[in-house]
CSV table of N, CA, C and O in Angstrom, one decimal:
chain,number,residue,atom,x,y,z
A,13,UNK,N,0.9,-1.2,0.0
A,13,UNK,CA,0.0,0.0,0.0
A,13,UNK,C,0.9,1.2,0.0
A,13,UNK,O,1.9,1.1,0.7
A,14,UNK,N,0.7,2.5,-0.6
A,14,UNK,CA,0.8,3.7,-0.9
A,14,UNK,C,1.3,4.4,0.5
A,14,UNK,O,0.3,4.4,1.3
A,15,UNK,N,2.3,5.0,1.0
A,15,UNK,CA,2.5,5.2,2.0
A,15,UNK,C,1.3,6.4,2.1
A,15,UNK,O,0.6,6.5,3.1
A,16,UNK,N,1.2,7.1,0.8
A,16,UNK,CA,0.1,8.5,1.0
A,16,UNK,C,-1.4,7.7,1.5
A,16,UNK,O,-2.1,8.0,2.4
A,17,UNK,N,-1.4,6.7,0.4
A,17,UNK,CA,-3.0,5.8,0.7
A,17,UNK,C,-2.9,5.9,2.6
A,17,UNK,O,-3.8,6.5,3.3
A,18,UNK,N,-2.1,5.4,3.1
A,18,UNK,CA,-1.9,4.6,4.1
A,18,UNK,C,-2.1,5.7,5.0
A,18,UNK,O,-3.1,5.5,5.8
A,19,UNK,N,-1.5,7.0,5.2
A,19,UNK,CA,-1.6,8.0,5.7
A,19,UNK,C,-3.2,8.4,5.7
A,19,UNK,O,-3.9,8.2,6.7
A,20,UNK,N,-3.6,8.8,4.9
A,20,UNK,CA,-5.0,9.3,4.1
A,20,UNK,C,-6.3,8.0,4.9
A,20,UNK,O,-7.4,8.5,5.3
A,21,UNK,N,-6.0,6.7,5.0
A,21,UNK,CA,-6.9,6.0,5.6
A,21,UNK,C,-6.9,6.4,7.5
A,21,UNK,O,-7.8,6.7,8.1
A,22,UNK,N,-5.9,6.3,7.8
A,22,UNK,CA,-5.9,6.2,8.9
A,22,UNK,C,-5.9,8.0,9.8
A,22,UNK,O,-6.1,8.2,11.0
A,23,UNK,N,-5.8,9.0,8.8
A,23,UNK,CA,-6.4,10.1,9.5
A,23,UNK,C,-8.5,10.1,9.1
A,23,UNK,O,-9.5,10.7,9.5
A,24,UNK,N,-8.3,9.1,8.0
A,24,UNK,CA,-9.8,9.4,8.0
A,24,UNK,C,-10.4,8.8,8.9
A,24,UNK,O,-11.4,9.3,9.5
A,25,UNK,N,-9.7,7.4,9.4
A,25,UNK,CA,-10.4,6.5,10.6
A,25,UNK,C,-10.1,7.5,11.6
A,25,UNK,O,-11.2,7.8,12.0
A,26,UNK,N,-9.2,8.2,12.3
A,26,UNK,CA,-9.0,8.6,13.6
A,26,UNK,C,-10.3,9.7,13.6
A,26,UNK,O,-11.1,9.6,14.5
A,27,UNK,N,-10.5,10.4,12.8
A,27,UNK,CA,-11.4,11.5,12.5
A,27,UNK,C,-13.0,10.7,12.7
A,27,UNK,O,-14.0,11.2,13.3
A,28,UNK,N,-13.1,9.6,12.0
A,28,UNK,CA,-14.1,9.2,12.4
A,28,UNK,C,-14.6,8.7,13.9
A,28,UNK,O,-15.7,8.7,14.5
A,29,UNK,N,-13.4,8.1,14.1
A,29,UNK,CA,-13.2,7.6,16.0
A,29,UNK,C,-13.7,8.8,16.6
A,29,UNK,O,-14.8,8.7,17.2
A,30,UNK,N,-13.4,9.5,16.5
A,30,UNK,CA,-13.5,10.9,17.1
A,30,UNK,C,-14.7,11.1,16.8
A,30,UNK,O,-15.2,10.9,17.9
A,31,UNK,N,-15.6,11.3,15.9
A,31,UNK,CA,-17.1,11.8,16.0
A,31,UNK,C,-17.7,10.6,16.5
A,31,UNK,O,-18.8,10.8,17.1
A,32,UNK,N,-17.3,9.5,16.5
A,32,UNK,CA,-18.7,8.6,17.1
A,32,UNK,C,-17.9,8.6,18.6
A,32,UNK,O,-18.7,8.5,19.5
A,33,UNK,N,-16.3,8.7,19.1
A,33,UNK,CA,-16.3,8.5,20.5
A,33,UNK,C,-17.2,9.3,21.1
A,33,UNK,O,-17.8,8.9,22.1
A,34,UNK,N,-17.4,10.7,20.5
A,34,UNK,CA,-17.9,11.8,21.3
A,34,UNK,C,-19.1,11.7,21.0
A,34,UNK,O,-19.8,11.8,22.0
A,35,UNK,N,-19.7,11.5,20.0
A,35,UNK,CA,-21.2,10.8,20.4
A,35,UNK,C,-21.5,10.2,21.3
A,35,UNK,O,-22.3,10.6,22.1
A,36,UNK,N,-20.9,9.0,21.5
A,36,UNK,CA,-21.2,8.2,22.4
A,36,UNK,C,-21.0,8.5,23.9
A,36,UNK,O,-21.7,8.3,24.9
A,37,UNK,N,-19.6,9.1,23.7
A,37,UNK,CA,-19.6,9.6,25.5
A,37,UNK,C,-20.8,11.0,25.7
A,37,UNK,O,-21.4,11.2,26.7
A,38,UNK,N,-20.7,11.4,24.9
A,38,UNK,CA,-22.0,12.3,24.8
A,38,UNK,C,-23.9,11.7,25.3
A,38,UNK,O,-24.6,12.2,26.2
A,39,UNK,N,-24.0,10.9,24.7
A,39,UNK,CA,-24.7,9.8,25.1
A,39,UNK,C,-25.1,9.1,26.0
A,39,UNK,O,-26.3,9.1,26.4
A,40,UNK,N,-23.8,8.2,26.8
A,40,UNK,CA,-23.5,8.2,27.9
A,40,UNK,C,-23.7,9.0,29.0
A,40,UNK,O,-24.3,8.6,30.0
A,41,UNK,N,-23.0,10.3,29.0
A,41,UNK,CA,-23.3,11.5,30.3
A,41,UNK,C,-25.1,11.4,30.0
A,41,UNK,O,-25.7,11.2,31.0
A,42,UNK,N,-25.8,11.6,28.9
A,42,UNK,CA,-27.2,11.8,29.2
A,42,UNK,C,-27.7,11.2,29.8
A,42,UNK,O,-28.5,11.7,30.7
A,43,UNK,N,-27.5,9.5,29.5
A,43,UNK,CA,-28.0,8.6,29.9
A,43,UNK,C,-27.6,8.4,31.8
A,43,UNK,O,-28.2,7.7,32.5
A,44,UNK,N,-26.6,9.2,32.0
A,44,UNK,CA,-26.5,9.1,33.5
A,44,UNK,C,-26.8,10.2,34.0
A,44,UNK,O,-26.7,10.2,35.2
A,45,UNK,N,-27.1,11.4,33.5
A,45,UNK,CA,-28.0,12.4,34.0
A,45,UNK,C,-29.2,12.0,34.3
A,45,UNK,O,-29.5,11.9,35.5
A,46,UNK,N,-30.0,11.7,33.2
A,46,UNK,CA,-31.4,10.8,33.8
A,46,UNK,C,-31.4,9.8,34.2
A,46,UNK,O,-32.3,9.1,33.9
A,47,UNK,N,-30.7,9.4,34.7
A,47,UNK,CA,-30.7,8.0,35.5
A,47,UNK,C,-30.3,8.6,37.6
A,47,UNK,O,-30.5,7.9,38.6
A,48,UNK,N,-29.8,9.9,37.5
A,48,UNK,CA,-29.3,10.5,38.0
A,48,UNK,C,-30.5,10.9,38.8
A,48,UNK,O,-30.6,10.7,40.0
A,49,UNK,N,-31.6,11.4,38.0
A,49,UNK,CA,-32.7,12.3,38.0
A,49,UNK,C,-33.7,11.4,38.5
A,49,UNK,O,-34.6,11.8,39.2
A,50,UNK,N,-33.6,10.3,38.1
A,50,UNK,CA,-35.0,9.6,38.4
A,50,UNK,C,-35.1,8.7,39.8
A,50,UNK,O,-34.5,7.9,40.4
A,51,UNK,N,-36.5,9.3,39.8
A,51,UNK,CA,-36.8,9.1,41.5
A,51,UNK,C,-37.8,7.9,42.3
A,51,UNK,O,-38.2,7.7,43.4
A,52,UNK,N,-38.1,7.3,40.7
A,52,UNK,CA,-38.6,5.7,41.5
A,52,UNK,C,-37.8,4.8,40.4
A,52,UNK,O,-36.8,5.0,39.7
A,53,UNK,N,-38.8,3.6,40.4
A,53,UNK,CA,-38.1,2.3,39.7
A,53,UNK,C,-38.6,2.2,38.4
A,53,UNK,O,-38.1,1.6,37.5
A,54,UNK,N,-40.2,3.3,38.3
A,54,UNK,CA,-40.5,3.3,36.9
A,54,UNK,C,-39.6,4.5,36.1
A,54,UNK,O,-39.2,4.4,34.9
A,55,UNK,N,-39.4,5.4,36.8
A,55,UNK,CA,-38.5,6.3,35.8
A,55,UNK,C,-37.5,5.6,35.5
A,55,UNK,O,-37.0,5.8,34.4
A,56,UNK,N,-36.8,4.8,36.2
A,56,UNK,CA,-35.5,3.8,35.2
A,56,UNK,C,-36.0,3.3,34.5
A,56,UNK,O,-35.9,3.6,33.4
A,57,UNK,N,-37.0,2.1,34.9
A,57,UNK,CA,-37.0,1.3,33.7
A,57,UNK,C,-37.9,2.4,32.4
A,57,UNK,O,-37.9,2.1,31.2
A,58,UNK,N,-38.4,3.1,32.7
A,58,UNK,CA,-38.8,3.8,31.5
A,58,UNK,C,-37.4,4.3,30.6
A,58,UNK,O,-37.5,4.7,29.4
A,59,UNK,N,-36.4,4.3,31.3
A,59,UNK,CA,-35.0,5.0,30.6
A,59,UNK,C,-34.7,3.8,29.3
A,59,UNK,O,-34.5,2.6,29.4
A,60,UNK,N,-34.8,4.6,28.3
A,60,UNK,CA,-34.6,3.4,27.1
A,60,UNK,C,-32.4,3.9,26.5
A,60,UNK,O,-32.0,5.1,26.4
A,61,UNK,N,-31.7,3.1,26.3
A,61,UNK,CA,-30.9,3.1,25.8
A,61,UNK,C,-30.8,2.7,24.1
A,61,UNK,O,-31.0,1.7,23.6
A,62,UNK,N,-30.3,4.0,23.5
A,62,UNK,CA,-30.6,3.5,21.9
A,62,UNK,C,-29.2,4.4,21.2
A,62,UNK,O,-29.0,5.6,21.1
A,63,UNK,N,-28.4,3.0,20.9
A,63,UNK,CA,-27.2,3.9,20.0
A,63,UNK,C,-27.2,3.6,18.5
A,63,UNK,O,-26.1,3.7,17.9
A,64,UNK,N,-28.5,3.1,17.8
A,64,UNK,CA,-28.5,2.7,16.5
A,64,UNK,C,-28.3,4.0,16.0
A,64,UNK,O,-27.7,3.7,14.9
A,65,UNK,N,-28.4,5.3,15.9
A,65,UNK,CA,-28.3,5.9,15.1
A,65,UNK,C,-26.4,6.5,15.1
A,65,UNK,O,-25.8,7.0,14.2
A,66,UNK,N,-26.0,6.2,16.3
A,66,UNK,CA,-24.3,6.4,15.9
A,66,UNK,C,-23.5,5.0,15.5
A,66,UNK,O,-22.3,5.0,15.3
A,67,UNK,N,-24.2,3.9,15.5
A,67,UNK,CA,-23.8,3.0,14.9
A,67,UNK,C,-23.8,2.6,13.5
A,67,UNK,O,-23.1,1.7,13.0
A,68,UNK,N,-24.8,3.6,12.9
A,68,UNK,CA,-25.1,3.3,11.8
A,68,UNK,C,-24.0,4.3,11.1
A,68,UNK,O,-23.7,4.1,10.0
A,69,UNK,N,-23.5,5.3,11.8
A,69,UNK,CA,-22.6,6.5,11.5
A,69,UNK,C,-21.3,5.5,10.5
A,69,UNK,O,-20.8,5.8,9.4
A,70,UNK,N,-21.1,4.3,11.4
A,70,UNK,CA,-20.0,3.5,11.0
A,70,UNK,C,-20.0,2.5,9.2
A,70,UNK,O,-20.6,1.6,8.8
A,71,UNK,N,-19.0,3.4,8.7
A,71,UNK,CA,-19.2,2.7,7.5
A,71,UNK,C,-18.9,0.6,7.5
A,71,UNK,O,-18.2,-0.3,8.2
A,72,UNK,N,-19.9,0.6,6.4
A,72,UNK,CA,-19.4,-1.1,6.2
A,72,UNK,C,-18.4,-1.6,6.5
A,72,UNK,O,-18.2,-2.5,7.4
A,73,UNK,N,-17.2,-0.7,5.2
A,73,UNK,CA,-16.1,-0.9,4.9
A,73,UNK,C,-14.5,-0.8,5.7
A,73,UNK,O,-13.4,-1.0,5.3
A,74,UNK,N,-15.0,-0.5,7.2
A,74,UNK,CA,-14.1,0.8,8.0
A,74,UNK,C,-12.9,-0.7,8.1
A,74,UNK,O,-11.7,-0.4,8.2
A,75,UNK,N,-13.1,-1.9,8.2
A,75,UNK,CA,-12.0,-2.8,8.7
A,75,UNK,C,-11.4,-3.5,7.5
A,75,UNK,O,-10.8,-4.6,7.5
A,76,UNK,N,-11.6,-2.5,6.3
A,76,UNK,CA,-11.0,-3.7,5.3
A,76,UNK,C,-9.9,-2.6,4.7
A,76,UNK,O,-10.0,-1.4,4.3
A,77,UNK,N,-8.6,-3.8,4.9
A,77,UNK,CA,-7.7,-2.6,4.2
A,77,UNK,C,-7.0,-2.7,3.0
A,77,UNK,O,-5.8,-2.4,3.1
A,78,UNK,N,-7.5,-3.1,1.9
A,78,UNK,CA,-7.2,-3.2,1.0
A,78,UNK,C,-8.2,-2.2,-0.5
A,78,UNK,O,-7.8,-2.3,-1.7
């Protein structure tokens, strides 16, 4: 592989790491704000956890290096 290809993939992955880490830790603190907040056993279990929409952020292709 292309030393430039090789460069060029791996600032694109880092860049991507970076928006879904912070999504998710982003995510995360919410999810423990309201969990924080709530003051019986129905406000937990009413707390739904949903990260399909930053999982889907993740391309197919992200593990193939060729």
């Amino acid at each position: 592989v292309d030393k430039e290809i090789l460069v060029d993939r791996i600032i694109e992955k880092a860049n991507l790491f970076a928006q879904i880490s912070g999504a998710t830790f982003g995510r995360r603190q919410g999810l423990e704000d309201t969990l924080q907040k709530a003051k019986t056993v129905d406000d937990v279990k009413a707390i739904t956890v949903d990260y399909s929409d930053i999982s889907s952020q993740i391309p197919d292709n992200i593990w193939q290096y060729n």
